[in-house]
PDB file of C-alpha atoms in Angstrom:
ATOM      1  CA  UNK W   1      32.852  14.095 -34.408  1.00  0.00           C
ATOM      2  CA  UNK W   2      33.259  12.429 -37.784  1.00  0.00           C
ATOM      3  CA  UNK W   3      35.006  14.217 -40.480  1.00  0.00           C
ATOM      4  CA  UNK W   4      38.287  14.773 -42.333  1.00  0.00           C
ATOM      5  CA  UNK W   5      41.328  16.382 -40.797  1.00  0.00           C
ATOM      6  CA  UNK W   6      44.244  17.981 -42.577  1.00  0.00           C
ATOM      7  CA  UNK W   7      47.481  18.739 -41.543  1.00  0.00           C
ATOM      8  CA  UNK W   8      49.137  21.402 -41.357  1.00  0.00           C
ATOM      9  CA  UNK W   9      46.879  24.338 -42.168  1.00  0.00           C
ATOM     10  CA  UNK W  10      50.008  26.204 -43.685  1.00  0.00           C
ATOM     11  CA  UNK W  11      53.318  24.709 -44.811  1.00  0.00           C
ATOM     12  CA  UNK W  12      56.374  26.386 -46.096  1.00  0.00           C
ATOM     13  CA  UNK W  13      58.776  24.737 -47.997  1.00  0.00           C
ATOM     14  CA  UNK W  14      62.387  25.470 -49.649  1.00  0.00           C
ATOM     15  CA  UNK W  15      62.776  24.871 -53.132  1.00  0.00           C
ATOM     16  CA  UNK W  16      64.257  21.274 -53.586  1.00  0.00           C
ATOM     17  CA  UNK W  17      62.506  19.915 -50.251  1.00  0.00           C
ATOM     18  CA  UNK W  18      59.879  17.097 -50.373  1.00  0.00           C
ATOM     19  CA  UNK W  19      57.029  17.569 -47.880  1.00  0.00           C
ATOM     20  CA  UNK W  20      54.101  15.362 -46.917  1.00  0.00           C
ATOM     21  CA  UNK W  21      50.746  16.357 -46.240  1.00  0.00           C
ATOM     22  CA  UNK W  22      48.354  14.440 -44.006  1.00  0.00           C
ATOM     23  CA  UNK W  23      44.936  13.642 -44.439  1.00  0.00           C
ATOM     24  CA  UNK W  24      42.720  11.760 -42.115  1.00  0.00           C
ATOM     25  CA  UNK W  25      39.151  10.398 -42.251  1.00  0.00           C
ATOM     26  CA  UNK W  26      36.928   8.715 -39.722  1.00  0.00           C
ATOM     27  CA  UNK W  27      33.789   8.406 -42.125  1.00  0.00           C
ATOM     28  CA  UNK W  28      34.970   4.859 -42.838  1.00  0.00           C
ATOM     29  CA  UNK W  29      34.753   6.020 -46.460  1.00  0.00           C
ATOM     30  CA  UNK W  30      36.547   4.047 -49.014  1.00  0.00           C
ATOM     31  CA  UNK W  31      37.668   6.642 -51.437  1.00  0.00           C
ATOM     32  CA  UNK W  32      39.897   9.491 -50.880  1.00  0.00           C
ATOM     33  CA  UNK W  33      41.157  12.097 -53.329  1.00  0.00           C
ATOM     34  CA  UNK W  34      43.881  14.905 -53.117  1.00  0.00           C
ATOM     35  CA  UNK W  35      43.142  18.012 -55.079  1.00  0.00           C
ATOM     36  CA  UNK W  36      44.994  21.158 -55.845  1.00  0.00           C
ATOM     37  CA  UNK W  37      43.368  24.735 -56.124  1.00  0.00           C
ATOM     38  CA  UNK W  38      45.236  27.962 -57.821  1.00  0.00           C
ATOM     39  CA  UNK W  39      44.019  31.352 -57.142  1.00  0.00           C
ATOM     40  CA  UNK W  40      41.133  31.715 -59.564  1.00  0.00           C
ATOM     41  CA  UNK W  41      40.667  28.197 -60.644  1.00  0.00           C
ATOM     42  CA  UNK W  42      38.633  24.898 -59.899  1.00  0.00           C
ATOM     43  CA  UNK W  43      39.834  22.365 -58.410  1.00  0.00           C
ATOM     44  CA  UNK W  44      42.144  19.505 -59.862  1.00  0.00           C
ATOM     45  CA  UNK W  45      42.430  16.346 -59.066  1.00  0.00           C
ATOM     46  CA  UNK W  46      45.813  15.112 -58.224  1.00  0.00           C
ATOM     47  CA  UNK W  47      45.426  11.082 -57.037  1.00  0.00           C
ATOM     48  CA  UNK W  48      42.810   9.295 -55.563  1.00  0.00           C
ATOM     49  CA  UNK W  49      42.097   5.856 -54.147  1.00  0.00           C
ATOM     50  CA  UNK W  50      38.686   3.649 -54.048  1.00  0.00           C
ATOM     51  CA  UNK W  51      40.373   1.119 -51.775  1.00  0.00           C
ATOM     52  CA  UNK W  52      43.521   0.659 -49.492  1.00  0.00           C
ATOM     53  CA  UNK W  53      46.608  -0.487 -50.894  1.00  0.00           C
ATOM     54  CA  UNK W  54      45.459   0.953 -54.315  1.00  0.00           C
ATOM     55  CA  UNK W  55      45.745   4.625 -55.868  1.00  0.00           C
ATOM     56  CA  UNK W  56      45.008   6.337 -59.357  1.00  0.00           C
ATOM     57  CA  UNK W  57      46.696   9.402 -60.792  1.00  0.00           C
ATOM     58  CA  UNK W  58      44.607  12.076 -61.414  1.00  0.00           C
ATOM     59  CA  UNK W  59      44.958  14.909 -63.977  1.00  0.00           C
ATOM     60  CA  UNK W  60      48.247  16.587 -62.539  1.00  0.00           C
ATOM     61  CA  UNK W  61      49.744  13.533 -60.794  1.00  0.00           C
ATOM     62  CA  UNK W  62      53.274  14.827 -61.979  1.00  0.00           C
ATOM     63  CA  UNK W  63      56.020  15.762 -59.100  1.00  0.00           C
ATOM     64  CA  UNK W  64      53.311  14.274 -56.365  1.00  0.00           C
ATOM     65  CA  UNK W  65      53.175  11.022 -54.836  1.00  0.00           C
ATOM     66  CA  UNK W  66      50.752   9.118 -52.223  1.00  0.00           C
ATOM     67  CA  UNK W  67      50.097   5.929 -50.204  1.00  0.00           C
ATOM     68  CA  UNK W  68      47.065   4.121 -48.908  1.00  0.00           C
ATOM     69  CA  UNK W  69      48.297   2.156 -46.203  1.00  0.00           C
ATOM     70  CA  UNK W  70      45.164   2.307 -44.182  1.00  0.00           C
ATOM     71  CA  UNK W  71      41.799   3.199 -45.138  1.00  0.00           C
ATOM     72  CA  UNK W  72      41.706   6.477 -42.723  1.00  0.00           C
ATOM     73  CA  UNK W  73      44.704   7.919 -44.257  1.00  0.00           C
ATOM     74  CA  UNK W  74      45.682   8.985 -47.358  1.00  0.00           C
ATOM     75  CA  UNK W  75      48.637  11.327 -47.104  1.00  0.00           C
ATOM     76  CA  UNK W  76      50.689  13.392 -50.175  1.00  0.00           C
ATOM     77  CA  UNK W  77      53.984  13.829 -50.669  1.00  0.00           C
ATOM     78  CA  UNK W  78      54.799  16.962 -52.943  1.00  0.00           C
ATOM     79  CA  UNK W  79      58.547  16.392 -54.292  1.00  0.00           C
ATOM     80  CA  UNK W  80      60.975  18.334 -55.616  1.00  0.00           C
ATOM     81  CA  UNK W  81      60.032  17.303 -59.035  1.00  0.00           C
ATOM     82  CA  UNK W  82      56.683  19.426 -58.838  1.00  0.00           C
ATOM     83  CA  UNK W  83      57.953  22.582 -60.284  1.00  0.00           C
ATOM     84  CA  UNK W  84      55.214  24.942 -59.111  1.00  0.00           C
ATOM     85  CA  UNK W  85      54.013  23.871 -55.751  1.00  0.00           C
ATOM     86  CA  UNK W  86      52.425  26.651 -54.098  1.00  0.00           C
ATOM     87  CA  UNK W  87      48.731  26.369 -53.860  1.00  0.00           C
ATOM     88  CA  UNK W  88      45.702  25.174 -51.539  1.00  0.00           C
ATOM     89  CA  UNK W  89      45.744  21.764 -51.263  1.00  0.00           C
ATOM     90  CA  UNK W  90      42.394  20.037 -50.495  1.00  0.00           C
ATOM     91  CA  UNK W  91      41.781  16.254 -49.460  1.00  0.00           C
ATOM     92  CA  UNK W  92      38.245  14.711 -49.627  1.00  0.00           C
ATOM     93  CA  UNK W  93      37.020  11.259 -49.092  1.00  0.00           C
ATOM     94  CA  UNK W  94      33.254   9.581 -50.086  1.00  0.00           C
ATOM     95  CA  UNK W  95      31.368   7.074 -50.449  1.00  0.00           C
ATOM     96  CA  UNK W  96      32.179   5.203 -53.879  1.00  0.00           C
ATOM     97  CA  UNK W  97      30.627   7.929 -56.609  1.00  0.00           C
ATOM     98  CA  UNK W  98      28.774   9.962 -54.129  1.00  0.00           C
ATOM     99  CA  UNK W  99      29.440  13.284 -53.138  1.00  0.00           C
ATOM    100  CA  UNK W 100      32.734  14.042 -51.391  1.00  0.00           C
ATOM    101  CA  UNK W 101      33.339  15.577 -48.034  1.00  0.00           C
ATOM    102  CA  UNK W 102      36.192  17.929 -47.990  1.00  0.00           C
ATOM    103  CA  UNK W 103      38.832  18.847 -45.264  1.00  0.00           C
ATOM    104  CA  UNK W 104      39.917  22.039 -44.482  1.00  0.00           C
ATOM    105  CA  UNK W 105      43.054  22.190 -46.835  1.00  0.00           C
ATOM    106  CA  UNK W 106      46.470  22.708 -46.227  1.00  0.00           C
ATOM    107  CA  UNK W 107      48.210  26.007 -47.953  1.00  0.00           C
ATOM    108  CA  UNK W 108      51.638  25.324 -49.155  1.00  0.00           C
ATOM    109  CA  UNK W 109      53.981  27.923 -49.935  1.00  0.00           C
ATOM    110  CA  UNK W 110      57.497  27.464 -51.623  1.00  0.00           C
ATOM    111  CA  UNK W 111      60.008  30.139 -50.317  1.00  0.00           C
TER     112      UNK W 111
ATOM    113  CA  UNK A   1      39.649  21.079 -73.654  1.00  0.00           C
ATOM    114  CA  UNK A   2      37.717  21.462 -70.389  1.00  0.00           C
ATOM    115  CA  UNK A   3      35.154  19.075 -69.747  1.00  0.00           C
ATOM    116  CA  UNK A   4      32.900  21.120 -67.225  1.00  0.00           C
ATOM    117  CA  UNK A   5      32.388  24.581 -68.125  1.00  0.00           C
ATOM    118  CA  UNK A   6      30.817  26.912 -65.657  1.00  0.00           C
ATOM    119  CA  UNK A   7      28.832  30.548 -66.560  1.00  0.00           C
ATOM    120  CA  UNK A   8      29.051  32.941 -65.934  1.00  0.00           C
ATOM    121  CA  UNK A   9      32.792  32.905 -64.073  1.00  0.00           C
ATOM    122  CA  UNK A  10      31.559  35.826 -62.101  1.00  0.00           C
ATOM    123  CA  UNK A  11      28.165  37.634 -60.990  1.00  0.00           C
ATOM    124  CA  UNK A  12      27.526  40.548 -59.191  1.00  0.00           C
ATOM    125  CA  UNK A  13      23.709  40.842 -57.836  1.00  0.00           C
ATOM    126  CA  UNK A  14      21.777  42.622 -55.091  1.00  0.00           C
ATOM    127  CA  UNK A  15      20.174  41.372 -52.085  1.00  0.00           C
ATOM    128  CA  UNK A  16      16.748  39.744 -52.833  1.00  0.00           C
ATOM    129  CA  UNK A  17      17.853  38.815 -56.591  1.00  0.00           C
ATOM    130  CA  UNK A  18      17.458  35.597 -58.196  1.00  0.00           C
ATOM    131  CA  UNK A  19      20.517  34.158 -59.715  1.00  0.00           C
ATOM    132  CA  UNK A  20      20.950  31.117 -62.103  1.00  0.00           C
ATOM    133  CA  UNK A  21      23.935  29.200 -62.784  1.00  0.00           C
ATOM    134  CA  UNK A  22      24.999  27.201 -65.696  1.00  0.00           C
ATOM    135  CA  UNK A  23      27.242  23.883 -65.569  1.00  0.00           C
ATOM    136  CA  UNK A  24      27.601  22.354 -69.120  1.00  0.00           C
ATOM    137  CA  UNK A  25      29.479  19.205 -69.671  1.00  0.00           C
ATOM    138  CA  UNK A  26      31.372  16.802 -72.491  1.00  0.00           C
ATOM    139  CA  UNK A  27      31.849  13.172 -70.889  1.00  0.00           C
ATOM    140  CA  UNK A  28      31.293   9.753 -71.764  1.00  0.00           C
ATOM    141  CA  UNK A  29      29.931   7.234 -69.509  1.00  0.00           C
ATOM    142  CA  UNK A  30      28.427  10.064 -67.407  1.00  0.00           C
ATOM    143  CA  UNK A  31      27.458   9.098 -63.936  1.00  0.00           C
ATOM    144  CA  UNK A  32      26.604  12.060 -61.535  1.00  0.00           C
ATOM    145  CA  UNK A  33      26.964  16.251 -61.504  1.00  0.00           C
ATOM    146  CA  UNK A  34      27.793  17.474 -58.075  1.00  0.00           C
ATOM    147  CA  UNK A  35      27.348  21.154 -56.774  1.00  0.00           C
ATOM    148  CA  UNK A  36      29.444  22.593 -54.265  1.00  0.00           C
ATOM    149  CA  UNK A  37      29.763  25.953 -52.472  1.00  0.00           C
ATOM    150  CA  UNK A  38      33.047  27.136 -51.528  1.00  0.00           C
ATOM    151  CA  UNK A  39      33.203  30.098 -49.156  1.00  0.00           C
ATOM    152  CA  UNK A  40      37.302  30.663 -47.839  1.00  0.00           C
ATOM    153  CA  UNK A  41      37.545  27.215 -46.983  1.00  0.00           C
ATOM    154  CA  UNK A  42      36.622  23.764 -48.293  1.00  0.00           C
ATOM    155  CA  UNK A  43      33.824  23.149 -50.427  1.00  0.00           C
ATOM    156  CA  UNK A  44      30.671  22.203 -48.787  1.00  0.00           C
ATOM    157  CA  UNK A  45      28.286  19.872 -50.840  1.00  0.00           C
ATOM    158  CA  UNK A  46      25.205  21.331 -52.266  1.00  0.00           C
ATOM    159  CA  UNK A  47      23.685  18.858 -54.380  1.00  0.00           C
ATOM    160  CA  UNK A  48      24.191  15.501 -56.336  1.00  0.00           C
ATOM    161  CA  UNK A  49      22.163  14.731 -59.390  1.00  0.00           C
ATOM    162  CA  UNK A  50      21.780  11.469 -61.629  1.00  0.00           C
ATOM    163  CA  UNK A  51      18.547  11.887 -63.253  1.00  0.00           C
ATOM    164  CA  UNK A  52      17.062  14.041 -65.633  1.00  0.00           C
ATOM    165  CA  UNK A  53      14.335  16.635 -64.816  1.00  0.00           C
ATOM    166  CA  UNK A  54      13.921  15.952 -61.398  1.00  0.00           C
ATOM    167  CA  UNK A  55      14.722  18.905 -59.324  1.00  0.00           C
ATOM    168  CA  UNK A  56      16.548  18.852 -56.431  1.00  0.00           C
ATOM    169  CA  UNK A  57      15.709  21.575 -53.251  1.00  0.00           C
ATOM    170  CA  UNK A  58      17.065  23.022 -50.389  1.00  0.00           C
ATOM    171  CA  UNK A  59      15.972  25.965 -49.053  1.00  0.00           C
ATOM    172  CA  UNK A  60      16.302  29.075 -51.369  1.00  0.00           C
ATOM    173  CA  UNK A  61      18.578  26.763 -53.303  1.00  0.00           C
ATOM    174  CA  UNK A  62      17.352  24.126 -56.372  1.00  0.00           C
ATOM    175  CA  UNK A  63      18.906  22.091 -58.995  1.00  0.00           C
ATOM    176  CA  UNK A  64      18.160  20.494 -62.341  1.00  0.00           C
ATOM    177  CA  UNK A  65      19.750  17.876 -64.456  1.00  0.00           C
ATOM    178  CA  UNK A  66      19.533  17.961 -68.176  1.00  0.00           C
ATOM    179  CA  UNK A  67      21.410  14.818 -69.281  1.00  0.00           C
ATOM    180  CA  UNK A  68      20.311  15.316 -72.977  1.00  0.00           C
ATOM    181  CA  UNK A  69      21.315  18.627 -73.436  1.00  0.00           C
ATOM    182  CA  UNK A  70      24.583  17.443 -70.983  1.00  0.00           C
ATOM    183  CA  UNK A  71      23.656  20.620 -68.582  1.00  0.00           C
ATOM    184  CA  UNK A  72      22.478  21.611 -65.181  1.00  0.00           C
ATOM    185  CA  UNK A  73      21.609  25.047 -63.715  1.00  0.00           C
ATOM    186  CA  UNK A  74      21.860  26.268 -59.687  1.00  0.00           C
ATOM    187  CA  UNK A  75      19.123  28.563 -58.758  1.00  0.00           C
ATOM    188  CA  UNK A  76      19.335  30.930 -55.692  1.00  0.00           C
ATOM    189  CA  UNK A  77      16.139  32.627 -54.974  1.00  0.00           C
ATOM    190  CA  UNK A  78      15.898  35.904 -52.818  1.00  0.00           C
ATOM    191  CA  UNK A  79      19.967  36.096 -52.288  1.00  0.00           C
ATOM    192  CA  UNK A  80      21.456  37.156 -49.066  1.00  0.00           C
ATOM    193  CA  UNK A  81      24.826  38.374 -48.376  1.00  0.00           C
ATOM    194  CA  UNK A  82      25.961  35.114 -46.994  1.00  0.00           C
ATOM    195  CA  UNK A  83      25.260  33.421 -50.635  1.00  0.00           C
ATOM    196  CA  UNK A  84      28.456  35.318 -51.422  1.00  0.00           C
ATOM    197  CA  UNK A  85      30.774  32.287 -52.565  1.00  0.00           C
ATOM    198  CA  UNK A  86      32.284  30.375 -55.395  1.00  0.00           C
ATOM    199  CA  UNK A  87      29.937  27.714 -56.560  1.00  0.00           C
ATOM    200  CA  UNK A  88      31.886  24.745 -58.259  1.00  0.00           C
ATOM    201  CA  UNK A  89      30.415  22.019 -60.289  1.00  0.00           C
ATOM    202  CA  UNK A  90      31.588  18.501 -60.769  1.00  0.00           C
ATOM    203  CA  UNK A  91      30.907  15.749 -62.873  1.00  0.00           C
ATOM    204  CA  UNK A  92      31.862  12.228 -62.239  1.00  0.00           C
ATOM    205  CA  UNK A  93      32.075   9.717 -65.074  1.00  0.00           C
ATOM    206  CA  UNK A  94      33.634   6.296 -65.911  1.00  0.00           C
ATOM    207  CA  UNK A  95      36.620   6.609 -67.933  1.00  0.00           C
ATOM    208  CA  UNK A  96      39.739   4.023 -69.013  1.00  0.00           C
ATOM    209  CA  UNK A  97      38.288   1.488 -66.591  1.00  0.00           C
ATOM    210  CA  UNK A  98      38.323   3.562 -63.548  1.00  0.00           C
ATOM    211  CA  UNK A  99      36.189   6.724 -62.095  1.00  0.00           C
ATOM    212  CA  UNK A 100      36.991   9.978 -62.947  1.00  0.00           C
ATOM    213  CA  UNK A 101      35.804  13.465 -61.487  1.00  0.00           C
ATOM    214  CA  UNK A 102      36.405  16.833 -62.825  1.00  0.00           C
ATOM    215  CA  UNK A 103      35.659  20.048 -61.333  1.00  0.00           C
ATOM    216  CA  UNK A 104      34.678  23.088 -63.395  1.00  0.00           C
ATOM    217  CA  UNK A 105      36.490  26.657 -62.749  1.00  0.00           C
ATOM    218  CA  UNK A 106      33.612  27.748 -60.647  1.00  0.00           C
ATOM    219  CA  UNK A 107      31.375  30.690 -60.704  1.00  0.00           C
ATOM    220  CA  UNK A 108      32.113  33.684 -58.265  1.00  0.00           C
ATOM    221  CA  UNK A 109      28.780  35.066 -56.831  1.00  0.00           C
ATOM    222  CA  UNK A 110      28.768  38.241 -55.082  1.00  0.00           C
ATOM    223  CA  UNK A 111      25.813  39.625 -53.274  1.00  0.00           C
ATOM    224  CA  UNK A 112      25.932  43.465 -52.101  1.00  0.00           C
ATOM    225  CA  UNK A 113      23.304  44.692 -49.883  1.00  0.00           C
TER     226      UNK A 113
END
């Protein structure tokens, strides 16, 4: 089946730890995105990548890092510099400038 | 300042009612407007609009874009309890030499029997 997978579904982190969220797609999409969603809020763009080995900061990139070494994969690292990382994280992919398809999300909780 | 504003933020209707959700935007170099439905999981795509005045329709849902007045509406007729969700509007535009996308905060629709 074609689609986007994210893992893990739930993640718990201690303060001061870095954690990496996985996002994989087999849709052959060039563009991939990471969003953060807080309760009662819309989606806010963290990072996006339009091609392999290139990525751009979104509106709230501070405290996050990404890599795009393969077309299929766009992992997001939440670093200890992110002051309030507890949130629902969504990964998406698209053909450029077209509708985005979302993964199932990862819920990160900082203990 | 929010570039994409959705209204109302929440709405409660009875089954069978018709609802209209609004999305206004203020961006330069507009490319497209997208509507998504989000239940308790990832958003699912509904419509992408790029041209003014052309209605997109899927079953009981329809949407139209007005690029002059910078807004879009999403209509749902004969609502059902399964329509209960958060409806998200997003706008794509070109900015600073790169692609930009911004979501609104969403409209939470609750359909009661």
